[in-house]
Every structure is written in C-alpha cells, then in structure tokens.
Coordinates of C-alpha atoms in Angstrom, one line a residue:
M6 CA 72.1 -3.6 -1.0
N7 CA 76.2 -3.9 -1.0
E8 CA 78.0 -1.1 0.7
P9 CA 79.6 -1.6 -1.6
T10 CA 80.0 -4.7 -3.5
G11 CA 79.1 -6.0 -0.3
V12 CA 73.4 1.2 1.1
D13 CA 74.7 4.8 -4.4
N14 CA 63.9 14.0 -9.9
E15 CA 61.6 15.9 -10.5
G16 CA 61.8 17.5 -7.2
A17 CA 61.4 16.6 -3.8
R18 CA 57.8 16.9 -3.8
A19 CA 57.4 14.2 -6.1
S20 CA 60.1 12.2 -4.3
G21 CA 57.5 11.9 -1.9
L22 CA 59.5 13.6 0.6
G23 CA 56.7 16.4 1.0
E24 CA 56.9 19.9 -0.2
G25 CA 59.1 22.1 2.3
S26 CA 60.8 18.5 3.7
Q27 CA 64.2 18.8 4.4
R28 CA 66.3 16.6 1.8
E29 CA 67.6 13.3 3.4
P30 CA 71.5 13.4 3.5
G31 CA 72.7 11.8 0.5
L32 CA 69.6 12.3 -1.6
T33 CA 70.3 13.7 -5.0
T34 CA 68.2 16.3 -6.2
G35 CA 70.2 17.2 -9.2
A36 CA 72.8 19.0 -7.0
E37 CA 76.3 17.2 -5.8
P38 CA 75.6 15.2 -2.5
E39 CA 77.0 16.6 0.8
P40 CA 80.5 15.4 1.9
P41 CA 79.8 12.2 4.0
P42 CA 81.2 12.3 7.3
E43 CA 84.5 10.6 8.0
V44 CA 86.1 8.5 10.8
G45 CA 87.3 11.2 13.4
S46 CA 84.4 13.3 12.9
G47 CA 80.9 13.7 13.7
I48 CA 79.4 11.2 15.7
L49 CA 82.5 9.3 16.7
R50 CA 84.1 12.5 18.0
V51 CA 80.8 13.5 19.8
F52 CA 80.7 9.9 21.4
G53 CA 84.4 10.1 22.3
R54 CA 83.8 13.6 24.5
Q55 CA 80.8 12.1 26.1
L56 CA 82.8 8.3 26.7
K57 CA 85.9 10.7 28.4
R58 CA 83.2 13.4 30.3
F59 CA 81.7 10.1 32.2
R60 CA 84.8 8.9 32.7
V61 CA 86.5 11.9 34.4
R62 CA 83.2 12.4 36.3
A63 CA 83.3 8.8 37.8
G64 CA 86.7 9.7 38.8
L65 CA 88.8 7.1 36.6
E66 CA 91.6 7.2 35.1
R67 CA 92.2 5.7 31.8
P68 CA 94.3 2.6 32.8
E69 CA 91.6 1.9 35.2
F70 CA 88.7 2.2 33.0
A71 CA 90.4 0.3 30.3
S72 CA 91.2 -2.4 32.6
M73 CA 87.4 -2.3 34.1
V74 CA 85.8 -3.0 30.2
G75 CA 88.5 -5.0 28.8
Y76 CA 90.4 -3.0 26.6
S77 CA 94.1 -1.6 26.6
V78 CA 94.8 2.1 27.6
S79 CA 95.4 3.2 23.7
T80 CA 92.3 1.5 22.7
I81 CA 90.1 3.5 25.1
A82 CA 92.4 6.7 24.0
A83 CA 91.3 6.2 20.5
Y84 CA 87.6 5.8 21.2
E85 CA 87.5 9.0 23.3
Q86 CA 89.4 10.9 20.5
G87 CA 87.2 9.7 17.6
R88 CA 89.7 7.9 16.1
R89 CA 88.3 4.6 16.3
I90 CA 84.9 3.1 16.1
P91 CA 83.9 1.6 19.3
P92 CA 82.0 -1.9 19.1
P93 CA 78.3 -2.4 20.6
R94 CA 80.0 -4.2 23.6
L95 CA 82.2 -1.4 24.8
I96 CA 79.3 0.8 24.5
D97 CA 77.0 -1.4 26.6
Q98 CA 79.8 -1.9 29.2
A99 CA 80.9 1.9 29.5
D100 CA 77.1 3.0 30.0
E101 CA 77.0 0.5 32.9
V102 CA 80.2 1.1 34.6
L103 CA 80.4 5.1 34.2
D104 CA 76.7 5.2 35.1
A105 CA 75.8 7.2 32.3
G106 CA 72.1 6.5 32.3
G107 CA 71.6 5.7 28.6
V108 CA 73.3 8.6 27.6
L109 CA 76.2 6.8 25.6
L110 CA 73.5 3.9 24.6
E111 CA 71.5 6.5 23.0
M112 CA 74.1 7.0 20.2
K113 CA 74.7 3.3 20.1
E114 CA 73.1 3.1 16.5
E115 CA 74.6 6.1 14.8
V116 CA 78.0 4.9 16.2
A117 CA 77.6 1.6 14.2
R118 CA 76.4 3.2 11.0
A119 CA 80.3 4.6 11.1
Q120 CA 81.3 1.1 10.3
Y121 CA 80.1 1.4 7.1
P122 CA 82.1 3.2 3.9
P123 CA 81.2 6.8 4.3
F124 CA 78.7 6.9 1.1
F125 CA 76.8 3.8 2.5
R126 CA 75.6 5.2 5.8
D127 CA 72.4 6.9 4.7
A128 CA 71.5 3.8 2.6
A129 CA 72.0 1.4 5.9
R130 CA 69.7 3.9 7.6
L131 CA 66.9 3.7 4.9
E132 CA 67.3 0.0 4.7
V133 CA 66.6 -0.6 8.5
E134 CA 63.4 1.3 7.6
A135 CA 62.4 -0.7 4.7
V136 CA 59.0 -2.2 4.2
E137 CA 60.3 -3.5 0.7
L138 CA 64.1 -4.2 -0.6
H139 CA 64.5 -5.3 -4.1
V140 CA 68.2 -5.8 -5.0
Y141 CA 70.0 -6.4 -8.4
A142 CA 73.6 -7.9 -8.2
T143 CA 76.2 -8.0 -10.6
K144 CA 79.5 -7.6 -8.6
A145 CA 79.2 -10.2 -5.7
V146 CA 76.6 -11.8 -3.6
P147 CA 74.4 -9.1 -2.2
G148 CA 75.7 -8.3 1.3
L149 CA 72.2 -8.8 2.9
L150 CA 73.0 -12.7 1.9
Q151 CA 76.9 -13.0 2.4
T152 CA 78.4 -15.5 5.0
E153 CA 80.8 -14.3 7.1
D154 CA 83.6 -16.1 5.2
Y155 CA 82.6 -14.7 1.9
A156 CA 82.1 -11.0 3.4
R157 CA 86.0 -11.2 4.7
A158 CA 87.4 -12.4 1.5
V159 CA 85.5 -9.8 -0.3
F160 CA 86.8 -7.1 2.1
T161 CA 90.2 -8.5 2.1
M162 CA 90.3 -8.8 -1.6
W163 CA 89.7 -4.9 -1.6
R164 CA 92.0 -2.4 -3.2
P165 CA 93.8 -0.1 -2.2
L166 CA 94.0 -2.7 0.9
L167 CA 92.0 -2.3 4.2
L168 CA 93.6 -2.6 7.2
E169 CA 92.6 -5.5 9.4
E170 CA 90.8 -3.5 11.9
V171 CA 88.4 -2.0 9.1
I172 CA 87.8 -5.3 7.6
E173 CA 86.9 -6.7 11.0
Q174 CA 84.5 -3.7 11.7
R175 CA 82.7 -3.9 7.9
V176 CA 82.5 -7.8 8.2
A177 CA 80.5 -7.1 11.4
A178 CA 78.6 -4.5 10.2
R179 CA 77.4 -6.8 7.1
L180 CA 76.6 -9.3 9.1
A181 CA 74.5 -7.0 11.4
R182 CA 72.3 -5.7 8.5
Q183 CA 70.7 -9.5 8.2
E184 CA 69.0 -8.9 11.6
L185 CA 66.7 -7.7 8.8
F186 CA 65.4 -10.5 7.8
A187 CA 64.0 -11.3 11.3
R188 CA 62.4 -8.0 12.1
T189 CA 58.8 -7.5 12.6
P190 CA 57.0 -7.3 10.5
L191 CA 58.9 -8.9 7.7
P192 CA 59.8 -6.9 5.1
T193 CA 59.5 -8.0 1.5
I194 CA 62.7 -8.8 0.0
S195 CA 63.7 -9.9 -3.7
F196 CA 66.9 -10.4 -5.4
V197 CA 68.0 -10.8 -9.1
I198 CA 71.6 -12.3 -9.0
E199 CA 73.7 -12.6 -12.3
E200 CA 74.8 -16.6 -13.0
S201 CA 78.4 -15.3 -13.2
V202 CA 78.2 -13.8 -9.6
L203 CA 77.2 -17.3 -8.1
R204 CA 80.1 -19.2 -10.0
R205 CA 82.9 -16.9 -9.5
P206 CA 84.5 -18.6 -5.9
L207 CA 85.5 -15.3 -4.2
G208 CA 87.4 -16.9 -1.3
G209 CA 87.8 -20.3 -2.4
W210 CA 85.6 -23.0 -3.4
S211 CA 84.8 -23.9 0.6
V212 CA 83.7 -20.6 1.0
M213 CA 81.6 -20.3 -2.3
R214 CA 80.0 -23.9 -1.1
G215 CA 78.8 -22.3 2.3
Q216 CA 77.9 -19.1 0.7
L217 CA 75.7 -21.0 -2.0
E218 CA 74.1 -22.9 0.9
Q219 CA 73.0 -19.4 2.5
V220 CA 71.6 -18.1 -0.4
M221 CA 69.1 -21.4 -0.8
I222 CA 68.6 -21.1 3.0
Y223 CA 67.5 -17.3 2.6
G224 CA 65.8 -17.8 -0.7
Q225 CA 63.4 -20.2 1.0
R226 CA 62.1 -17.7 3.8
R227 CA 58.6 -16.8 3.1
N228 CA 59.5 -13.1 2.4
V229 CA 62.4 -13.7 0.5
E230 CA 62.7 -14.4 -3.2
V231 CA 65.8 -15.0 -5.0
Q232 CA 66.0 -15.0 -8.6
V233 CA 69.0 -16.1 -11.2
M234 CA 69.7 -14.2 -14.2
P235 CA 71.2 -16.8 -16.6
M236 CA 74.3 -15.9 -18.8
D237 CA 73.3 -17.3 -21.7
L238 CA 69.8 -15.0 -22.3
E239 CA 69.8 -13.1 -25.8
E240 CA 67.8 -10.1 -23.9
H241 CA 69.1 -8.0 -21.0
A242 CA 67.5 -5.1 -19.1
G243 CA 70.4 -4.3 -16.5
L244 CA 73.8 -3.8 -18.1
D245 CA 74.0 -0.5 -16.6
G246 CA 74.9 -2.1 -13.0
P247 CA 73.6 -3.2 -9.7
F248 CA 71.2 -1.2 -7.4
T249 CA 68.9 -1.4 -5.0
L250 CA 65.2 -0.2 -4.7
I251 CA 64.1 0.7 -0.8
E252 CA 60.3 1.5 -0.2
T253 CA 60.0 3.1 3.4
R254 CA 57.5 2.7 5.9
D255 CA 56.5 5.9 5.2
G256 CA 55.6 4.9 1.8
R257 CA 59.0 6.8 0.3
R258 CA 60.8 5.0 -3.0
I259 CA 63.9 5.7 -2.9
A260 CA 66.8 3.7 -5.5
Y261 CA 70.5 3.2 -4.5
V262 CA 72.7 2.9 -7.4
E263 CA 76.2 1.6 -7.1
G264 CA 79.2 3.1 -9.1
Y265 CA 83.1 3.3 -8.2
K266 CA 83.3 5.8 -5.4
D267 CA 79.9 7.3 -6.5
S268 CA 77.1 5.2 -5.0
R269 CA 73.9 7.3 -4.6
L270 CA 70.4 7.5 -3.4
H271 CA 67.8 8.9 -5.9
A272 CA 64.6 10.3 -4.4
E273 CA 63.2 11.9 -7.7
R274 CA 59.9 9.9 -9.0
K275 CA 61.4 10.1 -12.4
Q276 CA 64.8 8.4 -11.8
V277 CA 63.3 5.8 -9.6
R278 CA 60.5 4.5 -11.8
E279 CA 63.2 4.2 -14.5
I280 CA 64.9 1.7 -12.3
E281 CA 61.7 0.2 -11.1
E282 CA 60.8 -0.3 -15.1
Q283 CA 64.4 -1.7 -15.2
Y284 CA 63.9 -4.2 -12.0
G285 CA 60.6 -5.7 -13.4
I286 CA 61.7 -6.4 -16.6
L287 CA 64.9 -8.4 -14.9
R288 CA 62.8 -10.2 -13.0
A289 CA 60.3 -11.2 -15.7
Q290 CA 64.0 -12.3 -17.6
A291 CA 65.6 -14.0 -15.0
L292 CA 64.5 -17.5 -13.7
T293 CA 61.5 -18.3 -11.3
P294 CA 62.5 -18.1 -7.9
R295 CA 61.5 -22.0 -7.6
A296 CA 63.8 -22.4 -10.4
S297 CA 66.6 -20.2 -9.4
L298 CA 66.8 -22.6 -6.0
T299 CA 67.4 -25.6 -8.2
F300 CA 69.9 -23.5 -10.2
V301 CA 71.6 -22.9 -7.2
E302 CA 71.4 -26.6 -5.7
K303 CA 72.9 -27.7 -9.1
L304 CA 75.7 -25.2 -8.2
L305 CA 76.3 -26.7 -5.2
G306 CA 76.4 -30.2 -6.9
E307 CA 79.2 -29.0 -9.2
N308 CA 81.0 -27.3 -6.4
Y309 CA 80.8 -30.3 -4.2
E310 CA 82.1 -32.4 -7.4
R311 CA 84.9 -30.1 -7.5
Q312 CA 86.2 -30.2 -4.3
T313 CA 86.1 -33.7 -4.1
H314 CA 88.1 -34.4 -7.2
H315 CA 90.6 -31.9 -6.1
C316 CA 91.3 -33.8 -2.8
R317 CA 91.5 -37.2 -4.8
A318 CA 93.9 -35.3 -7.0

C-alpha cells in the first residue's frame, strides 16, 4: 500500500462492520468521507497539551527540559503547540524525564500515524491489523517494499515540494510500516507490480539497484509473493489504477483505492468483491512468483551492466 505512491457497498452490514456498528473513519458508504485531521489539530494538540502539563508539573522551564532531552527550545515549543510531530524517541524520553507514568507513551501510536498524509491514516491503522494484504502497484514500488533511499527519492520529487522535515517524517513512517513483515503471526502478503515500475530508476540507477535487491529479498519470504505484470501482455484486468485489499483479524474485507488527492477506503461488499475479482485476474495474468523473481534478477543484471558501462564511459 502506498501512502500515497508511496493506507484510498451495499451497506455497513454487508461490509462486515455489523448492524448498528459505528462506521470506521474514512470508510465510504456512498457519502463523502469526513475531513481528516490536519497537523496542528487532534492528537497532536492533545499530546502537546499533555507534554506541557507534565513539564510544568515537574517544575521545568522549557529551556531546561529541552536541554535534558536534547532538542532545541523552539522544537519543544512546536511539539507543545501541536505544530510538529514528535518522534518516538522524544516521547520515550519525555515520559521518563517528566515521570508521566506512561500517559505520553499511550499516545505514541496515534502520534506516529500523524506522520502519514491525512487520507492514508485510516488505511495505515487497518494495515497494522491485517492478516492479509494484497497490493497492485502501477506508479512506484509499493511502500512496504521500498528502501530508505527509494522512499526519500519519491518524497523529494513530490509536487508541490514537501518541506525537508516532512520528507524525513514520511520516510521514517514508511520504513516503520515494514515491521509488518516481522509480526507474529505472519500476515499473508502479495504484490502485483507493473514491469514499468521496476524499470523506472527513481532516484538514479544505484538507488534502483538497491530497490530491486530489496524486492528480491522480500519476495523470498515464506509469507510474501511478488508477481510482475509484463508490459507486452495483450490483456490486462487492472487499467483503473493501484489498490490494496485488506483483510483484518476480525474478518473484515476492505479495499484501499488510490486516486489523486482522493484515495479512499471502501467497505461495501459489492465494491470490494469487484476489486477482489480484478486482483484475482491480475495474478493469473502476471508472471508466477518464481518467474517474477527471475525477471527481477534479470533487471538487476541489466542495471549492473548499465552502471558498469557508465563508469567506463
């Protein structure tokens, strides 16, 4: 799943949410989704107020506290005012230094989700709960497979330009998502990636080489299957664009469909079933997992030859 590329019905009952259940934020049931929280509101402001409250209770002035945790006074002020997203390390330090008794730590997960673009936050939460994830990628290597260099290249090329601080936050958030691969029990994860994505050297050929190597490494895991969709196919079931299918621990099936500034989560069974059908055909049309890894290895060879030729030239 990309956030974005790199987590977007016949009714709530049919979606598996259950009759009388509260609709998940961001899940569509035909109506427009509620506006997502922005930086400077919601959880960041709550965390900031609590951080300041515990600092004042501890009898510490802002400069003194900033010195103790190794941050500038202006940065601490930004955290307390909900204008910046505090990193996990700061939250750990603050809870201990201010003797917060775990109160700040309890907000750590929600604060971390604020690193994602607003429209991806609900999808990121569902991704953590997933027992199955199936990703179709058409624009860039899926975020779950991205290397740090590739992810940074993706965000650096973003338009309108992102602030350096935002780039670093999003790179860190993207890499943190990859903890999913080490979770117990292991989720079942599959990817169908367009060949063009693997041939596009975002960030340069050396960055792409590292990215192709990572695709191969993850593709060899027991719970992961990577398939490549060749460009020379005469038939193709997924021309509408990228999406991710999610099945949660409680059996809900949800589709995250990406679009320009309009990525959405869909819970209606009819819509999800249509996307499931599309993904099944895409997997049948793509190269097998074994043939796909062989293909990626071939691309690595081509990448190496290109770099060698460039050095000699």
